[in-house]
mmCIF file of C-alpha atoms and ligand atoms in Angstrom:
data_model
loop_
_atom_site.group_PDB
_atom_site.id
_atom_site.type_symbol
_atom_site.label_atom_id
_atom_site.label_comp_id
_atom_site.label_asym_id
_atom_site.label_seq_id
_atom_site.Cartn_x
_atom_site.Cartn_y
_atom_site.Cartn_z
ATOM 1 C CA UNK A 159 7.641 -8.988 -13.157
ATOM 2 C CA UNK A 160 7.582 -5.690 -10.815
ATOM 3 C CA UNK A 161 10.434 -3.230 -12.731
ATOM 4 C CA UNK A 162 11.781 -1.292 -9.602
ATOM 5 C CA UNK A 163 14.423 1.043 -10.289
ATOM 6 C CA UNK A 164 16.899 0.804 -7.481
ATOM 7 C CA UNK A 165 18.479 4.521 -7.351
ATOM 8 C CA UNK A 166 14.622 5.297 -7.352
ATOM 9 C CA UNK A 167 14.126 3.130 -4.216
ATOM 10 C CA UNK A 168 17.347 4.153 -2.367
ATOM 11 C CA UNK A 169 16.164 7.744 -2.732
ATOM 12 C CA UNK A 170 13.181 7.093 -0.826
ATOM 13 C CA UNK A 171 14.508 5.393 1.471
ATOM 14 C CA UNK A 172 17.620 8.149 1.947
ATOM 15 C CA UNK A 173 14.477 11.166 2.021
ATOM 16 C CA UNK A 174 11.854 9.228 3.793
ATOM 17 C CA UNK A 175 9.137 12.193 3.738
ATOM 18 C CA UNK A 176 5.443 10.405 3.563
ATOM 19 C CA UNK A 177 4.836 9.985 -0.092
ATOM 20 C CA UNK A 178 8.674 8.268 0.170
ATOM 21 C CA UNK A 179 7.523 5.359 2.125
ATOM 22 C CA UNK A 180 4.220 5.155 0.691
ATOM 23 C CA UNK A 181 5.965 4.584 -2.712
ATOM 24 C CA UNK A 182 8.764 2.520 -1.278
ATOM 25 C CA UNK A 183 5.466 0.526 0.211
ATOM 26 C CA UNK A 184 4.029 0.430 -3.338
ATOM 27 C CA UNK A 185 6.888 -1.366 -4.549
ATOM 28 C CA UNK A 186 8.661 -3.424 -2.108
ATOM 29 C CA UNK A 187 5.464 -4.915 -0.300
ATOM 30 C CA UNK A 188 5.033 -7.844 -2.686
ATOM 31 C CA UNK A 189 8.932 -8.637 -2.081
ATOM 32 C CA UNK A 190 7.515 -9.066 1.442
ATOM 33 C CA UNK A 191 4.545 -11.221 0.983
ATOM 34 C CA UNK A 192 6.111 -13.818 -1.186
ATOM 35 C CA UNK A 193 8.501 -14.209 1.475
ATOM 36 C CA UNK A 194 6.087 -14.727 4.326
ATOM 37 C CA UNK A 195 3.316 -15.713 2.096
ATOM 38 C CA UNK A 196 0.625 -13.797 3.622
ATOM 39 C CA UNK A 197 -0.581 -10.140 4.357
ATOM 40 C CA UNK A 198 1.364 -9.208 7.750
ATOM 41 C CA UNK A 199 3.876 -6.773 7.168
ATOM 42 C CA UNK A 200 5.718 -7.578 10.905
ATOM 43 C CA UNK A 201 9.040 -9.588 11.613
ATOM 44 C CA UNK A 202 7.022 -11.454 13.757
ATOM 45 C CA UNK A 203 7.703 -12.765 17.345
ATOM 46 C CA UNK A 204 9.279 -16.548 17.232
ATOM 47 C CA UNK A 205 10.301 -17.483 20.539
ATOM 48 C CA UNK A 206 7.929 -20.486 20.781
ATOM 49 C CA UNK A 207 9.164 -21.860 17.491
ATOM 50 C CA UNK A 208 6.006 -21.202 15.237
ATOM 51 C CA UNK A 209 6.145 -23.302 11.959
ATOM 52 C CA UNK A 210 6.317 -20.316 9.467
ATOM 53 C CA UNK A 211 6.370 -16.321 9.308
ATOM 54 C CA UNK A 212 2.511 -15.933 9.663
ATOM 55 C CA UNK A 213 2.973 -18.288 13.299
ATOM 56 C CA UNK A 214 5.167 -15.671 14.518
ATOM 57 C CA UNK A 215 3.455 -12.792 13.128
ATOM 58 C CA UNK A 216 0.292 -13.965 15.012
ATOM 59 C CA UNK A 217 2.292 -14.770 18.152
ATOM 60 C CA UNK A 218 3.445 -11.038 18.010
ATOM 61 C CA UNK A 219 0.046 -9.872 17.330
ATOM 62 C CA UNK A 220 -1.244 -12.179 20.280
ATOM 63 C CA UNK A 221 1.673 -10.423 22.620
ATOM 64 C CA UNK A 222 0.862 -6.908 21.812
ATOM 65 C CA UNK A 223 -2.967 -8.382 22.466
ATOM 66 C CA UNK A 224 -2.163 -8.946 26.037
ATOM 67 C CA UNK A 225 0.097 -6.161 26.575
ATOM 68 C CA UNK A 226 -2.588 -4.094 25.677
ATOM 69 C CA UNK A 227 -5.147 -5.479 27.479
ATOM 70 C CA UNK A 228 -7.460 -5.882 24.525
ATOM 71 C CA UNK A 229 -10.010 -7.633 26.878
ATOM 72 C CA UNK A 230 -10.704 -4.712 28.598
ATOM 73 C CA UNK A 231 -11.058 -2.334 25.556
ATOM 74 C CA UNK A 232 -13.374 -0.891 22.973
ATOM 75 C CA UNK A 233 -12.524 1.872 20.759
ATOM 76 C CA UNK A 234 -8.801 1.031 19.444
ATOM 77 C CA UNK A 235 -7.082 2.202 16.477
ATOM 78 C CA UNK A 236 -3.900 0.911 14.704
ATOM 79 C CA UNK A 237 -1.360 3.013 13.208
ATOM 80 C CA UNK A 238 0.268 1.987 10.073
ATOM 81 C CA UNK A 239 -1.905 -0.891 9.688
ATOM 82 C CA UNK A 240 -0.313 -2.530 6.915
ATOM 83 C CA UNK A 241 -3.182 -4.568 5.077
ATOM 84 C CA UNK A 242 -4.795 -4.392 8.385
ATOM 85 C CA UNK A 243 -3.871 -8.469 9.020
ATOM 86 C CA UNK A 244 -3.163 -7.578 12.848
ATOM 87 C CA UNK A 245 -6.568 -5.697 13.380
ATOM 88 C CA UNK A 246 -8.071 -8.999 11.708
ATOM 89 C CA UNK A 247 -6.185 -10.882 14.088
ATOM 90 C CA UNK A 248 -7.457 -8.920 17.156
ATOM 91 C CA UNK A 249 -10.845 -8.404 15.855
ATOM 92 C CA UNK A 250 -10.874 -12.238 15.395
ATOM 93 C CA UNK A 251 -9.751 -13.065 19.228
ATOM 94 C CA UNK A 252 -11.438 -9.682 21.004
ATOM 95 C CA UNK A 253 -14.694 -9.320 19.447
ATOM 96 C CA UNK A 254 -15.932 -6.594 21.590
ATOM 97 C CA UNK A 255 -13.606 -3.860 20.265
ATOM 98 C CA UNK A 256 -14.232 -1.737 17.585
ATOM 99 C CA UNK A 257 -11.128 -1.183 15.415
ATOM 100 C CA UNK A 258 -9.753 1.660 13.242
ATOM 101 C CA UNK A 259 -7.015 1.647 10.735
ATOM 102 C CA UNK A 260 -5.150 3.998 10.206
ATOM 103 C CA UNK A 261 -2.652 4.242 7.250
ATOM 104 C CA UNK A 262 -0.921 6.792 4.701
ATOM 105 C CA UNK A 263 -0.945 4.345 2.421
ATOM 106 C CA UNK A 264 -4.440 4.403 0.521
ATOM 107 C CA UNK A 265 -3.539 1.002 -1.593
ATOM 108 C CA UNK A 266 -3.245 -0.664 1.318
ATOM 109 C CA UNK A 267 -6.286 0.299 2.964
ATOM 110 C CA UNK A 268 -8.284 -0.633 -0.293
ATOM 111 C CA UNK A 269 -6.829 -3.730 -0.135
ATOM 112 C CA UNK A 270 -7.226 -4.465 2.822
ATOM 113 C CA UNK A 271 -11.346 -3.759 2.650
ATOM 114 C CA UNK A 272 -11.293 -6.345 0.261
ATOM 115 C CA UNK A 273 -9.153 -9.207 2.517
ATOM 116 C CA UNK A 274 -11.616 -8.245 5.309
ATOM 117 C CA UNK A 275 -14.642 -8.576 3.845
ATOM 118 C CA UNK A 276 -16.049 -6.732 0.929
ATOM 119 C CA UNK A 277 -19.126 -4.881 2.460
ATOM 120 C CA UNK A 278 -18.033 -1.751 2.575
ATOM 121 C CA UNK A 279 -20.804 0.457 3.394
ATOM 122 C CA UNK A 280 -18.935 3.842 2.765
ATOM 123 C CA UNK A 281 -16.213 5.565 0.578
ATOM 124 C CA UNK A 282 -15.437 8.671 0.873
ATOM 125 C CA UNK A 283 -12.090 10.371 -0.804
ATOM 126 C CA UNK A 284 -11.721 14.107 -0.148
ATOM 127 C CA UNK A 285 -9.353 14.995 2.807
ATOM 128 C CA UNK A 286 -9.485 11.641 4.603
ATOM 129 C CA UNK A 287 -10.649 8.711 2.870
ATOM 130 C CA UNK A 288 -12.967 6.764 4.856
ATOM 131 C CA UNK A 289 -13.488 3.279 4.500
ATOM 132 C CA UNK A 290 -15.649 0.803 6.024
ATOM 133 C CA UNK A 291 -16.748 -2.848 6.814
ATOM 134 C CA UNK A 292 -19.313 -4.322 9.258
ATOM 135 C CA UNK A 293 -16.113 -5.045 11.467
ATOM 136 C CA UNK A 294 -13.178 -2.180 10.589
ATOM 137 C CA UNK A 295 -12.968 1.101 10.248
ATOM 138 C CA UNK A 296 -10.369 2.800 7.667
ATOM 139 C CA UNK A 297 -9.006 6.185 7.515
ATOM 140 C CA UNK A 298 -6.726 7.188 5.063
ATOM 141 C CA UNK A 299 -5.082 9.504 7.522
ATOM 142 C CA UNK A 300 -0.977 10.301 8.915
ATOM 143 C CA UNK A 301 0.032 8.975 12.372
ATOM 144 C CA UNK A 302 1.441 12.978 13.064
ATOM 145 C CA UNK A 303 -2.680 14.388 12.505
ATOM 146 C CA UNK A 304 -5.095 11.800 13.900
ATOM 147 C CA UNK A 305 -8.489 12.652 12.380
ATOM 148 C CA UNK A 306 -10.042 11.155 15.891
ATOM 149 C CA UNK A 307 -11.907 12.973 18.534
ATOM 150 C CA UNK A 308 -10.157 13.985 21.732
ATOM 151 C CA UNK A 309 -10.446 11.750 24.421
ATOM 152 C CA UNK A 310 -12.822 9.152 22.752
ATOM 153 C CA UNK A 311 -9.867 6.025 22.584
ATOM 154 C CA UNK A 312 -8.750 3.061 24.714
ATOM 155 C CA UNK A 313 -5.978 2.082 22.760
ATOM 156 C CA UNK A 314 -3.348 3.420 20.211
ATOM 157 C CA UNK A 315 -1.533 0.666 19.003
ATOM 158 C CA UNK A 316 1.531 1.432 16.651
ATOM 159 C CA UNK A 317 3.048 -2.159 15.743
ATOM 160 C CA UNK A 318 5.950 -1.877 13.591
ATOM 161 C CA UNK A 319 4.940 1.529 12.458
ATOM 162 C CA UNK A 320 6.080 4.227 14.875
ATOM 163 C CA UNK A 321 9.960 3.709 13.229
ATOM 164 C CA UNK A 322 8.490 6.159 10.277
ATOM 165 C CA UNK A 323 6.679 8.323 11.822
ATOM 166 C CA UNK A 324 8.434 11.717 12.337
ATOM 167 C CA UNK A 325 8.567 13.607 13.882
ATOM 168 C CA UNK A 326 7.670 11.010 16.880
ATOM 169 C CA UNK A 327 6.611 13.313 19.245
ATOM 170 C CA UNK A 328 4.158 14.564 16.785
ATOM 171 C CA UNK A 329 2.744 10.852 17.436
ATOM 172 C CA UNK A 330 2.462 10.736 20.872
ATOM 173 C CA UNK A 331 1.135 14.300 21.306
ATOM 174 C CA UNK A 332 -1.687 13.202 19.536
ATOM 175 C CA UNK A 333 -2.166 9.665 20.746
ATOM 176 C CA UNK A 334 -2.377 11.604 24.040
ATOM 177 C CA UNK A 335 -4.901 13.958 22.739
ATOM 178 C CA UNK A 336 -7.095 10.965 21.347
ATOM 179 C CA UNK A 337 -6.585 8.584 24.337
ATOM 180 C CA UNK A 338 -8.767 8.747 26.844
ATOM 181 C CA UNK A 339 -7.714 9.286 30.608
ATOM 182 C CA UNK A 340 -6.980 5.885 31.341
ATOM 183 C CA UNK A 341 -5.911 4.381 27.905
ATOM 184 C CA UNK A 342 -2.921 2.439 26.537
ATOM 185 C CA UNK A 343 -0.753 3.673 23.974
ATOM 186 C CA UNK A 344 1.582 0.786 22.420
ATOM 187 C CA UNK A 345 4.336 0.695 20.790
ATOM 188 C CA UNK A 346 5.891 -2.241 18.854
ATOM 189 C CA UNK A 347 9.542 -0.744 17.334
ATOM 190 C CA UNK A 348 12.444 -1.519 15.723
ATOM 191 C CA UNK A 349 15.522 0.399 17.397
ATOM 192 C CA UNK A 350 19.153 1.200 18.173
ATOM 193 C CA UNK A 351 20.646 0.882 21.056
ATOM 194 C CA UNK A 352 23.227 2.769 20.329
ATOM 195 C CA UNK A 353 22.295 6.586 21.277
ATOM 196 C CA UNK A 354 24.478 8.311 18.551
ATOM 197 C CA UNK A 355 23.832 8.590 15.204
ATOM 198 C CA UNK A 356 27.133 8.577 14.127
ATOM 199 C CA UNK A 357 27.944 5.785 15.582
ATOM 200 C CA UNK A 358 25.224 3.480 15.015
ATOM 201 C CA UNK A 359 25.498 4.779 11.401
ATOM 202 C CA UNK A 360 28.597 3.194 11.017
ATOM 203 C CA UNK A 361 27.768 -0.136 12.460
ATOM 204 C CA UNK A 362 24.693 -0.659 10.715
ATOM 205 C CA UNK A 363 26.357 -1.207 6.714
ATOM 206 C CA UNK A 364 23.682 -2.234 4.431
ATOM 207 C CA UNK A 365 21.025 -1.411 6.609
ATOM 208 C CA UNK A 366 21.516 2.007 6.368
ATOM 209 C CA UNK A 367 19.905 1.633 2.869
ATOM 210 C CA UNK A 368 17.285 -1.665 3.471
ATOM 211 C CA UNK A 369 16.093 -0.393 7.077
ATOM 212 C CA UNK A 370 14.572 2.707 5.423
ATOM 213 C CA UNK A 371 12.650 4.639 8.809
ATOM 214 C CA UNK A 372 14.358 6.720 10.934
ATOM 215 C CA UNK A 373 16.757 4.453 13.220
ATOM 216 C CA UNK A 374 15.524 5.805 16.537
ATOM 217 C CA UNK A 375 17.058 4.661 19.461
ATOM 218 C CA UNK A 376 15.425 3.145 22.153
ATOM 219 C CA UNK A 377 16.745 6.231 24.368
ATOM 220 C CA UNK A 378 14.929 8.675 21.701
ATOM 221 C CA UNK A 379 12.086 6.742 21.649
ATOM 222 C CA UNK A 380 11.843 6.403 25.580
ATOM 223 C CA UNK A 381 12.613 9.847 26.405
ATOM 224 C CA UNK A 382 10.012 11.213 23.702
ATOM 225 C CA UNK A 383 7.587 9.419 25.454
ATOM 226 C CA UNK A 384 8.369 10.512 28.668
ATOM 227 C CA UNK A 385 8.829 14.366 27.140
ATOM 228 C CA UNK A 386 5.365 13.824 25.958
ATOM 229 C CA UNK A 387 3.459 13.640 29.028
ATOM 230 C CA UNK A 388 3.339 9.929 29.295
ATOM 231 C CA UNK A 389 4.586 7.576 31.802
ATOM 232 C CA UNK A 390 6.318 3.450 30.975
ATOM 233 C CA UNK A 391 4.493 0.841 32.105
ATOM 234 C CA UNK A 392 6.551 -1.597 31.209
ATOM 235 C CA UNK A 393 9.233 -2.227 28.155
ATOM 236 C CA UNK A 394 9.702 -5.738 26.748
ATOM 237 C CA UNK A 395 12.965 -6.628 24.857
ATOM 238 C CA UNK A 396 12.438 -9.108 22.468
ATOM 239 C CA UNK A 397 14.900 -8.640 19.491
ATOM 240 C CA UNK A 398 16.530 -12.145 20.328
ATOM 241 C CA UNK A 399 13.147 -14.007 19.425
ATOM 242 C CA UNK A 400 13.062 -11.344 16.435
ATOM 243 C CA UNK A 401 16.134 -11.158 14.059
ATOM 244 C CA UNK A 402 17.667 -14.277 14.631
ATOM 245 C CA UNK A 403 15.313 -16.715 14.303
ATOM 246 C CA UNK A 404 13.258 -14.888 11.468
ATOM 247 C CA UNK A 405 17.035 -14.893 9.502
ATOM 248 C CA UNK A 406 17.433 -18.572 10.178
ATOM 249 C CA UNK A 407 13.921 -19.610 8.788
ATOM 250 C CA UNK A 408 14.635 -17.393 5.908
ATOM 251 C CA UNK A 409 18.439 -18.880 5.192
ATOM 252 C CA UNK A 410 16.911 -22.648 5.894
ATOM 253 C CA UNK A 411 14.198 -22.079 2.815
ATOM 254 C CA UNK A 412 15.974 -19.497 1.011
ATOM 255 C CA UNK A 413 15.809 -22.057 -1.802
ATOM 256 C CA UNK A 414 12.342 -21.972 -2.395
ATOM 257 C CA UNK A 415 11.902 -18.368 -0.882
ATOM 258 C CA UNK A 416 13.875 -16.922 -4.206
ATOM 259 C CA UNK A 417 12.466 -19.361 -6.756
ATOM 260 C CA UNK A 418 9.196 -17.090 -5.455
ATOM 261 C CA UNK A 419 10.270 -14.188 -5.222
ATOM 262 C CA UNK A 420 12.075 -14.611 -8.863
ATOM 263 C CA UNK A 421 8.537 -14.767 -9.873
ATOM 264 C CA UNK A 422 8.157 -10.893 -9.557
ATOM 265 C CA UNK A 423 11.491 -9.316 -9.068
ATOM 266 C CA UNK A 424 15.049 -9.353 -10.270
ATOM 267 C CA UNK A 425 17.389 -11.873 -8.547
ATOM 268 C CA UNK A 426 19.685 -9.080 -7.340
ATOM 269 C CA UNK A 427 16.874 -7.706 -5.110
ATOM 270 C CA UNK A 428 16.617 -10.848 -3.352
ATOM 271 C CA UNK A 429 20.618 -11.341 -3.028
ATOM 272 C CA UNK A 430 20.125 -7.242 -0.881
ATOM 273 C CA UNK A 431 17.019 -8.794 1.220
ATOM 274 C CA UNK A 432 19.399 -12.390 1.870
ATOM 275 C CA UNK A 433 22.157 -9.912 2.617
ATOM 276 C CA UNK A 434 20.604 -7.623 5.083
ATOM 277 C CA UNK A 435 18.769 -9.989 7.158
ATOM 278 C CA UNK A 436 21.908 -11.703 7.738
ATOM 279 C CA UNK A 437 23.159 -8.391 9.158
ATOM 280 C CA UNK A 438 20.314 -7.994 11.234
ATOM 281 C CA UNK A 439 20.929 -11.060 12.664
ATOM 282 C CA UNK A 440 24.455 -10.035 13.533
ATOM 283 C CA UNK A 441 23.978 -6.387 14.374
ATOM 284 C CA UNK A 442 20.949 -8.104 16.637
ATOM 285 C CA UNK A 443 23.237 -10.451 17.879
ATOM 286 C CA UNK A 444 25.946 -7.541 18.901
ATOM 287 C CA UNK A 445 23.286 -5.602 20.550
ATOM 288 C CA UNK A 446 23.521 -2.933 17.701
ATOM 289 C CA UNK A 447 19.276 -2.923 17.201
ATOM 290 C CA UNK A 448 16.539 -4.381 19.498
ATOM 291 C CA UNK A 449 12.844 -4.571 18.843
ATOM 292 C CA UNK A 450 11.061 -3.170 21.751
ATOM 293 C CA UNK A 451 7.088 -3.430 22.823
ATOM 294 C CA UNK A 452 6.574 -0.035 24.918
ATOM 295 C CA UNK A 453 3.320 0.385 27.052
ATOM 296 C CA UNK A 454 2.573 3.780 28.242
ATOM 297 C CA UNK A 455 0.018 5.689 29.572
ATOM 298 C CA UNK A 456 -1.088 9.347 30.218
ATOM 299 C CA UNK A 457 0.308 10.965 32.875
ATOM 300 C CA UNK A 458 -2.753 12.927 33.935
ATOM 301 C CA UNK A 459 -4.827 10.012 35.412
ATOM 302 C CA UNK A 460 -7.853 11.031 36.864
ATOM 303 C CA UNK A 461 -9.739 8.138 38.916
HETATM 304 C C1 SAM B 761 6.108 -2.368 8.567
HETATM 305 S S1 SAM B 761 4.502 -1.893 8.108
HETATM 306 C C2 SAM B 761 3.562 -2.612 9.442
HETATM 307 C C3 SAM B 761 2.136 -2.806 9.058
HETATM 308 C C4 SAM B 761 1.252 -3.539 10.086
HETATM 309 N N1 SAM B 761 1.312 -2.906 11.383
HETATM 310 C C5 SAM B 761 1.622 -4.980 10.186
HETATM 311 O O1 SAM B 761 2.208 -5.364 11.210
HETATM 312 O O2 SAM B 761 1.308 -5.738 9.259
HETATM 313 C C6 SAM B 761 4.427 -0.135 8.460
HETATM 314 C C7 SAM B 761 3.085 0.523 8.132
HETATM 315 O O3 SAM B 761 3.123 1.876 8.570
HETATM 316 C C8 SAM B 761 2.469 2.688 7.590
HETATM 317 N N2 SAM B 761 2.944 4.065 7.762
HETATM 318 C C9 SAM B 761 4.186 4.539 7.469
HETATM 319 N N3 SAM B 761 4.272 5.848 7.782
HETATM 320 C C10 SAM B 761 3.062 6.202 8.299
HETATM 321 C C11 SAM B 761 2.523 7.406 8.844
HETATM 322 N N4 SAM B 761 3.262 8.521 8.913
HETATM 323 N N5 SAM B 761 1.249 7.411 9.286
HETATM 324 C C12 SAM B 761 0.488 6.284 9.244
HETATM 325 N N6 SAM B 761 0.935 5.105 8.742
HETATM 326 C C13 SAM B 761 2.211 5.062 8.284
HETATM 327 C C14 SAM B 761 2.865 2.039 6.281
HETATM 328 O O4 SAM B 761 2.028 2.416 5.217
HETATM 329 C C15 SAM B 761 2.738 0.553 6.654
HETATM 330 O O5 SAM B 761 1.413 0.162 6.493
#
């Protein structure tokens, strides 16, 4: 049984600074697996009906794929790679690129060498912990500091991630300064789309304590970008195929779902995770939060 103390957990997720979410990580990403029963650490994207959380989660990893334009890319890193399951996935379908994690969380990464394969050829753990298989790269590293060289990158990917980062245009400052001229930086985020603060604070009930990242609004999050020296390619709005269905798999199997996750945590903890994903779906369903894929590149093309 994981022993979580809840005021413990709700002051992370109320302070949020890095060690915050690395410990709310620590504790709460088990509650997570059991429920999808694998590594992904994504809502996943369900529009065409996929069987089961890690269907959707590779559907979502398949449409940031081609929204990135994988095909036509080599150096990429990922930022807030979970247990690196969506580098796997891309590594798996776009064999010519040559992937770097990149995560605060240093239990993850170590876990995640050992899902991807256990030769890890170096290990390193002064001020960045480097990590490394014959496929993936792993830097223990924050999304606001990129230990990367300038202009050496094709693609920054941030799936799910960019929500904690802070502050965001910290992030894309230095995606810019690691892309090079004609890369991709992609976004993947969970947002309001209500611009105040105030207001979407009062809408979003027990959110406010489960959803623990900042609760940036798509405005924010667009005009950062923009702010940043970066131009929108294109924005895809896909909370529909997000929320809803991902709350409907988990109320049709909740049986089983909490006999599992019983298992490992206290039953109340699964009555908060029942109760705010049925307010996602109906803060989703209000238009209160989307889930956004963002593709942007550097303003300063030269051709
Ligand atoms: C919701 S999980 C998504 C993980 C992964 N992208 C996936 O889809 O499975 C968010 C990830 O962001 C990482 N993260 C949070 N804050 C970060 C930061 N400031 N810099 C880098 N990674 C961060 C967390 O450790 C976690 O791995």
């Amino acid at each position: 049984m994981i022993s979580i103390n809840l005021l413990q957990v709700f002051l992370w997720a109320f302070r949020r600074r890095e060690r915050d979410v690395v410990n709310l990580y620590n504790s709460l990403s088990p509650l997570m697996q059991l429920a999808t029963d694998n590594n992904m650490l994504n809502f996943g994207y369900w529009k065409n009906n996929p069987a089961d959380p890690l269907g959707a989660q590779n559907e979502l990893c398949k449409l940031i794929g081609d929204i990135s334009d994988l095909d036509s890319a080599n150096i990429v890193i990922d930022v807030g790679s979970g247990f690196s399951a969506p580098a796997t996935y891309w590594k798996s379908q776009y064999g010519n690129i040559n992937i770097t994690c990149i995560n605060t969380n240093f239990q993850q990464l170590v876990l995640s060498t050992k899902l991807v394969g256990n030769n890890i050829s170096d290990m390193k753990e002064n001020l960045y912990a480097l990590l490394q298989t014959d496929d993936i790269r792993f830097v223990n590293a924050t999304s606001t500091s990129l230990p990367i060289s300038a202009s050496s990158v094709d693609r920054v990917i941030a799936l799910e991630s960019a929500q904690h980062f802070r502050p965001l245009s910290q992030f894309i400052r230095e995606s810019k300064k690691v892309l090079k001229n004609n890369g991709i930086l992609i976004i993947a985020i969970p947002v309001t789309k209500i611009p105040s603060k105030l207001a979407s604070f009062m809408k979003l009930g027990i959110l406010l304590l489960t959803w623990a990242s900042e609760h940036y609004s798509l405005d924010h999050v667009k005009t950062t970008i923009i702010n940043e020296g970066f131009h929108i390619d294109e924005i895809q709005s896909i909370g529909p195929y997000v929320y809803e269905p991902l709350t409907d798999y988990y109320i049709k199997n909740r049986k089983y779902l909490r006999e599992e996750i019983l298992k490992k945590y206290p039953s109340y903890l699964e009555n908060i995770l029942y109760k705010s994903l049925l307010k996602m779906k109906q803060v989703s369903q209000k238009g209160i939060i989307d889930y956004v894929l963002i593709k942007c590149r550097p303003n300063d093309i030269s051709q």
